[in-house]
Coordinates of C-alpha atoms in Angstrom, one line a residue:
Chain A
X175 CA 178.5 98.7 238.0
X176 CA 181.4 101.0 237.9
X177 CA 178.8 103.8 237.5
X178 CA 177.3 103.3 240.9
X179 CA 180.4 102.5 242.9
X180 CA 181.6 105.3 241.1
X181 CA 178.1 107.2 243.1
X182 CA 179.4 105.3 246.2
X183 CA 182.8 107.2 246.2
X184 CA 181.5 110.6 245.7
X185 CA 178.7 110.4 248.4
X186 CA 181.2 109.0 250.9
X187 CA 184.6 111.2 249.3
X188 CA 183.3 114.0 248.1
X189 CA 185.7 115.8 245.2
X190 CA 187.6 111.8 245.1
X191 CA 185.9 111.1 241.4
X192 CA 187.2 113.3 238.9
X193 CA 183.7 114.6 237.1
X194 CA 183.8 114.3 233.0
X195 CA 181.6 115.1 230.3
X196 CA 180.6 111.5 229.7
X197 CA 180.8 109.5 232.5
X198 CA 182.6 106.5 231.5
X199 CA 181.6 103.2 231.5
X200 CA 184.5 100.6 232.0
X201 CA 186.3 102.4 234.5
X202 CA 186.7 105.5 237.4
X203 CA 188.8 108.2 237.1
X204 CA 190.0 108.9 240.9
X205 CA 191.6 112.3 242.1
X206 CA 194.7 110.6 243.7
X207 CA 194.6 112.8 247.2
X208 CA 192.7 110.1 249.2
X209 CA 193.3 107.6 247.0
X210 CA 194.6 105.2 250.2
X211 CA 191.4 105.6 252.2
X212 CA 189.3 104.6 249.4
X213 CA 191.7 101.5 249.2
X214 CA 190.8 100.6 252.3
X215 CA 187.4 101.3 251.9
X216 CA 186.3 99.0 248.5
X217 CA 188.2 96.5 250.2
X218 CA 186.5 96.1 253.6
X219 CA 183.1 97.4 252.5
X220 CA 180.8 94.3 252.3
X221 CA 179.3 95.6 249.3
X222 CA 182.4 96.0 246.7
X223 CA 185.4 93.5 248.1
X224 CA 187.6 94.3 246.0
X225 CA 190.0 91.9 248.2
X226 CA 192.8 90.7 244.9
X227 CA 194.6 94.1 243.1
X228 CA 195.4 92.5 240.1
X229 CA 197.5 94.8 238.4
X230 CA 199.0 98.4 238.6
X231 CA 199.5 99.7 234.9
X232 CA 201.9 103.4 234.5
X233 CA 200.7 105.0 231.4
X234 CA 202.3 108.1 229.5
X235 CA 199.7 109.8 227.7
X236 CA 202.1 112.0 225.6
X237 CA 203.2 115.6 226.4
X238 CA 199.8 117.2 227.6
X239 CA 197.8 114.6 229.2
X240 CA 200.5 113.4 231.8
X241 CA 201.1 110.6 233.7
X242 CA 198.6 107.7 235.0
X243 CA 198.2 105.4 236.9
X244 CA 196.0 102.7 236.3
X245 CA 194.7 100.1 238.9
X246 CA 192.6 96.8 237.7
X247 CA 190.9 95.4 241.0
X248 CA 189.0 92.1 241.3
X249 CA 186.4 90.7 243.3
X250 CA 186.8 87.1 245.1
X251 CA 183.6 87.2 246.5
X252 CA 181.6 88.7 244.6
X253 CA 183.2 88.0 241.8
X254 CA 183.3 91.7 239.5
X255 CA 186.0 93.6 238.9
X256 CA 186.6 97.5 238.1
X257 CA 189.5 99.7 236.6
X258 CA 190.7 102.6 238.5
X259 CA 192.6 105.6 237.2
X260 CA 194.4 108.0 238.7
X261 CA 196.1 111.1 236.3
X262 CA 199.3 112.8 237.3
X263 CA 201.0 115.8 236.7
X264 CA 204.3 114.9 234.8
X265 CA 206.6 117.0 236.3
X266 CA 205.9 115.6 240.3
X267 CA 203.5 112.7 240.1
X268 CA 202.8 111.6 243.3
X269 CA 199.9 108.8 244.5
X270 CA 199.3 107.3 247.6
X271 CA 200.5 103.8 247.7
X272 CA 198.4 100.9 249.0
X273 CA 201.3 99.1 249.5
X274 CA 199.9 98.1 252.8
X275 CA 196.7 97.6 251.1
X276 CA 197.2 94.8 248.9
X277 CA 201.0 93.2 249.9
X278 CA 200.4 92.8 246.2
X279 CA 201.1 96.2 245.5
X280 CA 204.5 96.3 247.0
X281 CA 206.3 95.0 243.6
X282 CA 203.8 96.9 241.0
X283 CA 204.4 100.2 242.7
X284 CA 208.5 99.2 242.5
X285 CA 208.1 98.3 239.1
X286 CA 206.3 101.7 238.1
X287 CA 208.6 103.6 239.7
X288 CA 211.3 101.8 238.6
X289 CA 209.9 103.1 234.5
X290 CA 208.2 106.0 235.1
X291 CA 209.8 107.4 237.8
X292 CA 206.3 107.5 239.6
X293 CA 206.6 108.3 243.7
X294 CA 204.7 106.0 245.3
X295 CA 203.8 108.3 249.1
X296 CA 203.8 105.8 251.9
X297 CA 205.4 103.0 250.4
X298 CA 208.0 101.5 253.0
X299 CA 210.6 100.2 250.6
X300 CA 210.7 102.5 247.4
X301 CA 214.0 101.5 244.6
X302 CA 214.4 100.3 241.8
X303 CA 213.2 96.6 240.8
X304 CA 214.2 95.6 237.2
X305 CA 216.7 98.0 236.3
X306 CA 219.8 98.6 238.2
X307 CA 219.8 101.0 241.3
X308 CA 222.1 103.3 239.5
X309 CA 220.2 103.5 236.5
X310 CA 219.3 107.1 234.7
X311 CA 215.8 108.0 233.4
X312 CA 212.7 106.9 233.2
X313 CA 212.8 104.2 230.6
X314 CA 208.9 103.9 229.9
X315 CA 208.4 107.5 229.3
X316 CA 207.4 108.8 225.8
X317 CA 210.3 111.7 225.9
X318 CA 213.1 109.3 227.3
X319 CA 216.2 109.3 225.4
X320 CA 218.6 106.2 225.7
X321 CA 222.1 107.2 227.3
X322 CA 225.4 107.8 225.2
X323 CA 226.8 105.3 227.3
X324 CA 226.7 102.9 230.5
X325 CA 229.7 102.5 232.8
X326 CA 231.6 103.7 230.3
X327 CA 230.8 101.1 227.7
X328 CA 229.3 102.8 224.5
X329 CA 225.6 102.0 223.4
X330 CA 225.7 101.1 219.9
X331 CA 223.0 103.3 218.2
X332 CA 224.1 102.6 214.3
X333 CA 222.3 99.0 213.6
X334 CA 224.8 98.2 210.7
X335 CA 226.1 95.0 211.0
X336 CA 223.0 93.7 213.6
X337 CA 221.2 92.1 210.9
Chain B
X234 CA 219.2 93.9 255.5
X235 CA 219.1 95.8 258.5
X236 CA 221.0 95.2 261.5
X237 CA 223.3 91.9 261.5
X238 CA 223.8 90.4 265.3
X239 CA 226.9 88.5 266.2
X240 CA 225.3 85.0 265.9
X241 CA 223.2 85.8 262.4
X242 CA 225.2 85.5 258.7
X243 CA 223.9 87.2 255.4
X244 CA 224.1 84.5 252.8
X245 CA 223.5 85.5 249.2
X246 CA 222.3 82.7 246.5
X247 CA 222.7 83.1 242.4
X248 CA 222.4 85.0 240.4
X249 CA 223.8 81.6 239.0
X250 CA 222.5 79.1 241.1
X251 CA 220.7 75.5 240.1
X252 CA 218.3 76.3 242.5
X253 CA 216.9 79.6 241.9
X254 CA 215.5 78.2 238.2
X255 CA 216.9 81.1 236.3
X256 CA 219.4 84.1 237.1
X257 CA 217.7 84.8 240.4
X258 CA 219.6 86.5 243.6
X259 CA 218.3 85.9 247.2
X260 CA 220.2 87.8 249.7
X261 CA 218.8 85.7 252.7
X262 CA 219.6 86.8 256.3
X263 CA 220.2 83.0 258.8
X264 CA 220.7 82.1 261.5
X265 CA 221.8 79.5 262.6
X266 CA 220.5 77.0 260.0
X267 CA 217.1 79.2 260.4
X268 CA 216.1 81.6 257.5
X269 CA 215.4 84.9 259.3
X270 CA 215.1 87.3 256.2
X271 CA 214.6 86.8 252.7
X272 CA 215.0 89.7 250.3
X273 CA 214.8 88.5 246.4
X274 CA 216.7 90.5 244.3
X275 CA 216.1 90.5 240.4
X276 CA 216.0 91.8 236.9
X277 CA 219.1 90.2 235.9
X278 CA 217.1 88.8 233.1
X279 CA 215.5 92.3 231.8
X280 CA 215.3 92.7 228.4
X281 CA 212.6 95.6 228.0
X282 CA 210.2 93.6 226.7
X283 CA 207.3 96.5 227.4
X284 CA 209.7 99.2 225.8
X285 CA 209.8 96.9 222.8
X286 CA 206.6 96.8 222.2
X287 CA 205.9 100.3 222.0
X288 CA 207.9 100.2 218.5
X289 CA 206.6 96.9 216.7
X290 CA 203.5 96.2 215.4
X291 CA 200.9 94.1 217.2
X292 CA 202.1 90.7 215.3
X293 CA 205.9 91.5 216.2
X294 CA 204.8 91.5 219.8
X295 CA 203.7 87.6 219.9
X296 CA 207.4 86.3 219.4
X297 CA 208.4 88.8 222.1
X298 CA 205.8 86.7 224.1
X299 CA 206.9 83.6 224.0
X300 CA 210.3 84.8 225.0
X301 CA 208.8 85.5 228.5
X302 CA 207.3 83.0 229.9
X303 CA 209.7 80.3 227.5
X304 CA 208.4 77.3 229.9
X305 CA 204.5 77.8 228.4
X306 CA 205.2 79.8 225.1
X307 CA 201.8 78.5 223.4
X308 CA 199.5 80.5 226.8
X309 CA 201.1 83.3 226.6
X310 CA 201.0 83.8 222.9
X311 CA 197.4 83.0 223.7
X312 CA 196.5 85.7 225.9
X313 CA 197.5 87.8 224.1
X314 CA 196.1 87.1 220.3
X315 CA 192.9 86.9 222.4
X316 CA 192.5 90.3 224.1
X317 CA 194.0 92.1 220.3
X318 CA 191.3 90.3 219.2
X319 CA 188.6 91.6 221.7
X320 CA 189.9 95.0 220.8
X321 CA 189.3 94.2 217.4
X322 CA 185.9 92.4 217.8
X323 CA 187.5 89.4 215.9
X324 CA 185.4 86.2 215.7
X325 CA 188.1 83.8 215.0
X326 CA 186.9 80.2 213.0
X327 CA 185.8 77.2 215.5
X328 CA 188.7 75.2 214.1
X329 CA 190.9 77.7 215.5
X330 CA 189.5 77.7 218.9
X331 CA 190.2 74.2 219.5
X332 CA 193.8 74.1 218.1
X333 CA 194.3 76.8 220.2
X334 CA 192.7 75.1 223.4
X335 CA 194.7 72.0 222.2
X336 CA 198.1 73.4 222.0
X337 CA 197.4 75.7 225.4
X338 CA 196.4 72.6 227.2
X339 CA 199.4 70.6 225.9
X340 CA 201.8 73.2 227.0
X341 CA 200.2 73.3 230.5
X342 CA 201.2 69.5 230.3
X343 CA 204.6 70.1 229.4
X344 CA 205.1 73.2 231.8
X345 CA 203.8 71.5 234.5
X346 CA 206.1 68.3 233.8
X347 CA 209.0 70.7 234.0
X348 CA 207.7 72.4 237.5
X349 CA 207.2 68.8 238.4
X350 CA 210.3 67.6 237.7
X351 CA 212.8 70.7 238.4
X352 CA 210.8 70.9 242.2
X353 CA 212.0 67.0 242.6
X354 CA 215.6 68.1 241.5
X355 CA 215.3 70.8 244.3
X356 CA 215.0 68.5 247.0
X357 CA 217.5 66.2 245.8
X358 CA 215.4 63.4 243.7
X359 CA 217.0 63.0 240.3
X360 CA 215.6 60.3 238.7
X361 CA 212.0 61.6 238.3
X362 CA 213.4 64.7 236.3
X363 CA 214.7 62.4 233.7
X364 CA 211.3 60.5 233.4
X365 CA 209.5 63.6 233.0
X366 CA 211.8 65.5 230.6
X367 CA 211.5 62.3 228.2
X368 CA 207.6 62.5 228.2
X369 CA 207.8 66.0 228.0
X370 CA 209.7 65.7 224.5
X371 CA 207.3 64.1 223.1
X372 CA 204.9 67.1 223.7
X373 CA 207.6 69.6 222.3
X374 CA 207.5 66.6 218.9
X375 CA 203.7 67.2 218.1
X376 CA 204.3 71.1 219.1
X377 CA 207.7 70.3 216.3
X378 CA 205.4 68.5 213.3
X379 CA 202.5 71.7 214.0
X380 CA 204.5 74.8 213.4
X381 CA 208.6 73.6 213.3
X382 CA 209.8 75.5 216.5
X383 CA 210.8 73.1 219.6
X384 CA 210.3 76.1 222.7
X385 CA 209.1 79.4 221.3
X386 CA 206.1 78.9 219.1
X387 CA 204.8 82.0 217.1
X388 CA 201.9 79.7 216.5
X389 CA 198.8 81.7 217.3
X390 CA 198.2 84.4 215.6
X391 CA 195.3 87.6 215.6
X392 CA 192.7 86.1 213.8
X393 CA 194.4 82.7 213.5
X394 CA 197.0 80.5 213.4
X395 CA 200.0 80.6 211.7
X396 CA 199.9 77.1 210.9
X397 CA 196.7 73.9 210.3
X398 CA 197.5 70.9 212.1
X399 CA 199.7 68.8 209.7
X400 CA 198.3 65.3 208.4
X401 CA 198.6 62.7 211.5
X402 CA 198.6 64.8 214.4
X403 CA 195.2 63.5 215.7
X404 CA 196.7 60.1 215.5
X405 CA 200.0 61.1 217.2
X406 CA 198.1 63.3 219.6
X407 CA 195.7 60.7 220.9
X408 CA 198.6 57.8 221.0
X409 CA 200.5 60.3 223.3
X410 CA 197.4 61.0 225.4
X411 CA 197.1 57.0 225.7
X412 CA 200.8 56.8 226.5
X413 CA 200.9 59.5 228.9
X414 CA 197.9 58.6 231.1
X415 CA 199.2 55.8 232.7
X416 CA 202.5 57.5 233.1
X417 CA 201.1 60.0 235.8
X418 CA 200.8 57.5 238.3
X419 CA 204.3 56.2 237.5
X420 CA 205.3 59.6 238.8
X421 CA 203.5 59.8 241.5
X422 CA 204.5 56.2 243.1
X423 CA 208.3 57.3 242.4
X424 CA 208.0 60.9 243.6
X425 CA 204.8 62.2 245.2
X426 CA 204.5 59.5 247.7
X427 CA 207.9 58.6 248.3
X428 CA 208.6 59.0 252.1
X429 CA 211.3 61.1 251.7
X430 CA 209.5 63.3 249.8
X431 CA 206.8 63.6 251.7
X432 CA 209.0 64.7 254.7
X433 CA 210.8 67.3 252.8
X434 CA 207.3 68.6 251.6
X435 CA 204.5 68.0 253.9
X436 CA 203.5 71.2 256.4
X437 CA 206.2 73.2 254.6
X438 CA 205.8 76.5 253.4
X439 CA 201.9 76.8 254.3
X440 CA 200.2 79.6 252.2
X441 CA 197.1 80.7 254.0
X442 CA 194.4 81.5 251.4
X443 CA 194.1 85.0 252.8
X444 CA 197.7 85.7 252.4
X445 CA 197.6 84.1 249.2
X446 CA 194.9 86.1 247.6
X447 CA 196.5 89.5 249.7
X448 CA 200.0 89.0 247.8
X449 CA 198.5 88.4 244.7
X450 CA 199.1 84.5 243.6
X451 CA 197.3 83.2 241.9
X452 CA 197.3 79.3 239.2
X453 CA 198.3 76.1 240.9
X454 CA 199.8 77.8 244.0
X455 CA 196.4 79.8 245.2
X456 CA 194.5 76.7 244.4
X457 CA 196.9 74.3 246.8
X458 CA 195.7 76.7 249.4
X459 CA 192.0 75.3 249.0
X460 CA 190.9 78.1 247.4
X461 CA 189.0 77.1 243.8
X462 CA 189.1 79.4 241.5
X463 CA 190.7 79.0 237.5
X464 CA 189.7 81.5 235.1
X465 CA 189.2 78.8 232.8
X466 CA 186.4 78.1 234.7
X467 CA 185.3 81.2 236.6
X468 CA 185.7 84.0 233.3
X469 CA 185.7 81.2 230.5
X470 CA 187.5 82.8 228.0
X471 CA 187.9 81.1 224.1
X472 CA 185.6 77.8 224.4
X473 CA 187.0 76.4 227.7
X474 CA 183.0 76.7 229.1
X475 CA 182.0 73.4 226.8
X476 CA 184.5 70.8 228.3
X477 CA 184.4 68.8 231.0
X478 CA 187.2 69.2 233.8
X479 CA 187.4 69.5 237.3
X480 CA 189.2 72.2 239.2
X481 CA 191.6 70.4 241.9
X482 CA 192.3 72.0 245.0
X483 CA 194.7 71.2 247.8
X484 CA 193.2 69.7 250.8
X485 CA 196.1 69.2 252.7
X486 CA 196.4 64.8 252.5
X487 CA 200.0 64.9 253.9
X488 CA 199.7 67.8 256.3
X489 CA 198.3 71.0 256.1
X490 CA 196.2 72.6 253.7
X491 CA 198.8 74.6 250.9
X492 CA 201.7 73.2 252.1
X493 CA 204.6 72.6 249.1
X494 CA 203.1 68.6 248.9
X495 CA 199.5 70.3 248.2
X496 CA 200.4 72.6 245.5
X497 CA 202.8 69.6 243.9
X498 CA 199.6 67.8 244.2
X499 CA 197.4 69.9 242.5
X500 CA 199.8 70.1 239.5
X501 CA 199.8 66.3 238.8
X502 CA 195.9 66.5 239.0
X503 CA 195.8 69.5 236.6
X504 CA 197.6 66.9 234.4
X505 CA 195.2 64.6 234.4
X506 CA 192.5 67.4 233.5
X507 CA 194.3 68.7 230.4
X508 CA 194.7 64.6 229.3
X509 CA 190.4 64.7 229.3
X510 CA 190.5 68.4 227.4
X511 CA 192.6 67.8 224.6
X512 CA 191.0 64.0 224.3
X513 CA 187.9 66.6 224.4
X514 CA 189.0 69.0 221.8
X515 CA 190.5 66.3 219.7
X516 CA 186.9 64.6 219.4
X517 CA 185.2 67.6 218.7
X518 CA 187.6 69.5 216.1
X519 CA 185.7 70.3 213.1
X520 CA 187.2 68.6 209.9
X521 CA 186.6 72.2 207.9
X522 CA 187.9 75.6 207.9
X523 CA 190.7 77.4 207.7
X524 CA 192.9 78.7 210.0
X525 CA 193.9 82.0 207.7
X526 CA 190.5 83.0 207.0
X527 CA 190.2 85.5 209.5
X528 CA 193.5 87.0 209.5
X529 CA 193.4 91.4 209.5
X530 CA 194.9 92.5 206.9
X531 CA 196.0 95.2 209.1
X532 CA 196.3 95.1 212.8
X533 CA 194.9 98.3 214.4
X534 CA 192.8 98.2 216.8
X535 CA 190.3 100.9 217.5
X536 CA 191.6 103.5 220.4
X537 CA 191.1 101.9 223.8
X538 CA 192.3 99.8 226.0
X539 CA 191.7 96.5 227.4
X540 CA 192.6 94.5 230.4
X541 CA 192.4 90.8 229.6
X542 CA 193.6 87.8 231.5
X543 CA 193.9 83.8 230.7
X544 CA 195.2 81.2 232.8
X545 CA 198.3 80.5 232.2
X546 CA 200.1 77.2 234.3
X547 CA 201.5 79.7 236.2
X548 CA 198.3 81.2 237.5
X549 CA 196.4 84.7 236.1
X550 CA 198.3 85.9 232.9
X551 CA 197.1 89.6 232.3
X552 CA 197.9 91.8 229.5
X553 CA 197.0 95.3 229.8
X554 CA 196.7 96.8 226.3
X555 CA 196.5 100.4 225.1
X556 CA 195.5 101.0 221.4
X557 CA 196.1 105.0 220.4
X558 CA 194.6 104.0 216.8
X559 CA 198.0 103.5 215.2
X560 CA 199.8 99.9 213.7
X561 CA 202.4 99.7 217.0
X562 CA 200.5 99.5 221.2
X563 CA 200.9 102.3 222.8
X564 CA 201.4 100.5 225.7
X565 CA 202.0 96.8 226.5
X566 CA 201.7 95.8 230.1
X567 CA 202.5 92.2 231.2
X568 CA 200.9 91.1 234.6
X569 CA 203.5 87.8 235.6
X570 CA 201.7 85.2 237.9
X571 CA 205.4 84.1 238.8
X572 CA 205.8 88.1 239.5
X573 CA 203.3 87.9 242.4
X574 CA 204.5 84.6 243.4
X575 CA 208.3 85.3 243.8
X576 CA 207.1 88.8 246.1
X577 CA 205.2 86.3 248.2
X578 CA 208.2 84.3 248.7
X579 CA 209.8 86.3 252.1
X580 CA 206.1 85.8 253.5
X581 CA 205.8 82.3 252.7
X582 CA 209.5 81.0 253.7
X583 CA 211.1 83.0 256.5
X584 CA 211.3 81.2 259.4
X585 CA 212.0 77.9 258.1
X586 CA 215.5 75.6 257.3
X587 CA 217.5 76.9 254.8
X588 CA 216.9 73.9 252.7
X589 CA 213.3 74.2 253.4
X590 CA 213.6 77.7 251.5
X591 CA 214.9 75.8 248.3
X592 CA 211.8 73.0 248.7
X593 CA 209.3 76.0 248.7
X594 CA 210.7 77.9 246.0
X595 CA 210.6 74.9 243.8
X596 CA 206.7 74.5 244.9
X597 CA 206.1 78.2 243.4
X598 CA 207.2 76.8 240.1
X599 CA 208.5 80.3 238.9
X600 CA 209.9 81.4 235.4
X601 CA 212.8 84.4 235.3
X602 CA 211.7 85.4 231.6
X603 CA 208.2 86.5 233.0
X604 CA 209.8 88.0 236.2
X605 CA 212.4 90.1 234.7
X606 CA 210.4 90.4 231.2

């Protein structure tokens, strides 16, 4: 299934699905520049609505691979479901947001932000969700290193006497 | 919050607040008596569960679990021994499935007894509470004779359990079953259709299935919009697909369809249902086999990942998994029902009474470990 939608998106969006040796099976790997008129598109297309985003996932692939951005949509109608990913450049990653797409997508897209330091373009109400607002870092990434201290209260890094 | 005007006050609620169920903040904009804004403000509760999976192994993960959503410890422990397990193209014994739809089932009796029960407390009823945190201790007894822990379980594991059902827990099970039937509609006769109840509850809050599905929530409060749909029924997952139960849905008896009475409604009902499955499961367990027997000896799923969800009381539990070959995830990703449900909150309750805002809150039944995580 994700093999012909996958079809669907490069007839309609051509240069959208990023082309691979093997196509894969389970999900679609998306070029994120349109990323928000697609959105729209698999969910108001009679065909695919994909009407419930059911989870935004931030991945660190490790040093060379980058950022992603995974996107696991769902089907009430038609009940089938399909994975999308979008890879990012670690240095600026940047992705539409579909905020506006799914209301859904408001909180996931704080919440990746909020680890992986992630801009989500478009979104009306960007900041930090689980962590506080002055918070350093990225916490989620592979190469994040904890701070010395917080407010000025030491973080104990020695885990004598924890156990 | 904007602009203020002369006649409108900024209120802020919690973080330590009876009502809010947890350390939640709601900066909430009135007035008047007229909720104009709401804008929830959380992670008080953060404890970097994701971070901390990164640097266990896959079986140090499943105590971390039950430490989010604390209400329903055996579900989520659940999804998430069963999508390792689909990583790992484990076939776990039959025994095991049914324990494991026993205990999940249980626990969606005793969660929904607290959601229940806390949601009466909200709008001001206290004796109900009482009645249903005394039947709800005698769920956490059986789940205290299976594996010795009262609230956070460690009880399934990949490939099994960590413990067999002790010698006269059938018995206990089906006397509790027997006892607690009955007791539902003592409940409902001093709660659900209590007049005042009914006035604090009936055409508040309505969640329009569009909205609903749009915002993401999902469990018990999607399905008091009229909208059916359980995974337990729709992706059957473990062996949910050979029992019997029916999938309530609000139809809007006092008022309108997914008001706060409908989704109450459709909790009590989802009662009833797990009663029939475990009586189900309890019929059918198979006397042999052992729930060690297909334990790994090492936990380390092939490289992939895997999106799996279950249904927790709370509504879709999802746990996106990434395996990079080696003993410890490479990525853990929790997807909260309560999550979804809290951000549809400002949709669902601006515009109404200020104490209205406390009744629909209590209807969403949410749980700050899963929120914050």
């Amino acid at each position: 299934m994700s093999k012909n939608l996958s079809e669907v998106l490069l007839e309609k969006f051509p240069g959208s699905v990023i082309e691979m040796e093997e196509i894969p099976t389970d999900h679609i790997p998306l070029n994120g520049d349109k990323w928000f008129e697609i959105a729209l598109f698999i969910r108001d297309e009679p065909d695919w609505k994909f009407d419930s985003l059911q989870c935004i996932t931030g991945v660190d692939l490790g040093e060379e691979n980058g950022l992603e951005v995974r996107y696991n949509l769902h089907s009430m109608v038609h009940s089938h479901k399909i994975e999308i990913r979008i890879p990012l450049n670690r240095d600026k990653p940047v992705v539409p947001s579909v905020e506006q797409v799914w209301r859904v997508g408001d909180w996931f897209e704080r919440e990746v932000y909020d680890m992986y330091g992630i801009t989500f373009k478009g979104h009306r109400d960007l900041r930090r969700i689980l962590l506080p607002d002055d918070w350093e870092g990225w916490p989620l990434r592979k190469d994040y290193e904890e701070p010395a201290t917080y407010h000025g209260i030491a973080v104990p890094k020695e885990k004598e006497g924890w156990e | 919050m904007g602009i203020v005007h002369g006649d409108e006050m900024v209120l802020n609620i919690g973080p330590q607040h009876p009502s809010t169920h947890g350390v939640l903040r709601l900066v909430v904009k009135t007035d008047g008596e007229i909720v104009s804004q709401i804008r929830p403000v959380i992670g008080y509760l953060h404890r970097c569960f994701e971070k901390h999976c990164e640097n266990v192994s896959y079986d140090q993960v499943i105590p971390y679990t039950d430490r989010c959503d604390y209400i329903a410890s055996m579900n989520n422990n659940f999804g998430f021994v069963i999508a390792v397990e689909e990583m790992m193209e484990i076939t776990v014994p039959e025994k095991v499935e049914y324990i494991r739809v026993i205990m999940a089932e249980l626990n969606r009796i005793a969660s929904h007894l607290l959601a229940l029960g806390a949601f009466g407390l909200d709008v001001g009823a206290f004796t109900p509470f009482l009645y249903m945190f005394r039947d709800r201790e005698r769920i956490l007894d059986l789940f205290e004779m299976t594996c010795g822990a009262r609230l956070l379980y460690n009880y399934m594991w990949v490939g099994g359990l960590s413990h067999d059902l002790p010698v006269g827990f059938l018995e206990k099970a089906h006397e509790f079953l027997d006892y607690f039937e009955p007791k539902i509609k003592e409940y409902n006769d001093l709660l659900m259709y209590n007049k005042i109840f009914i006035e604090r509850t009936s055409d508040v809050g309505v969640l329009p299935t569009d909205v609903a599905v749009n915002y993401g929530v999902t469990g018990p409060n999607l399905r008091g919009s009229g909208t059916k749909w359980d995974l337990r029924k729709n992706e059957p997952y473990s062996i949910y697909d050979r029992f019997n139960f029916e999938v309530p849905v609000g139809k809007g008896q006092m008022g309108t369809i997914g008001d706060c009475w409908d989704r109450y409604w459709v909790r009590t009902e989802e009662m009833k249902e797990s009663v029939g499955i475990v009586r189900q499961a309890l019929n059918e367990l198979p006397v042999e086999g052992d729930v060690h027997e297909a334990l790994p000896k090492k936990i380390r799923p092939p490289k992939g990942s895997i999106y799996k969800r279950t249904e927790s009381p709370r509504g879709d539990l999802g746990f996106y998994i990434i395996s990079d070959g080696s003993p410890s995830p490479s990525r853990v990703k929790l997807r909260s029902p309560a999550f979804t449900a809290l951000s549809a909150l400002s949709v669902i309750a601006e515009g109404w009474m200020m104490s209205d805002v406390i009744a629909i809150l209590g209807s969403l039944d949410i749980v700050l470990g899963e929120i914050d995580r």
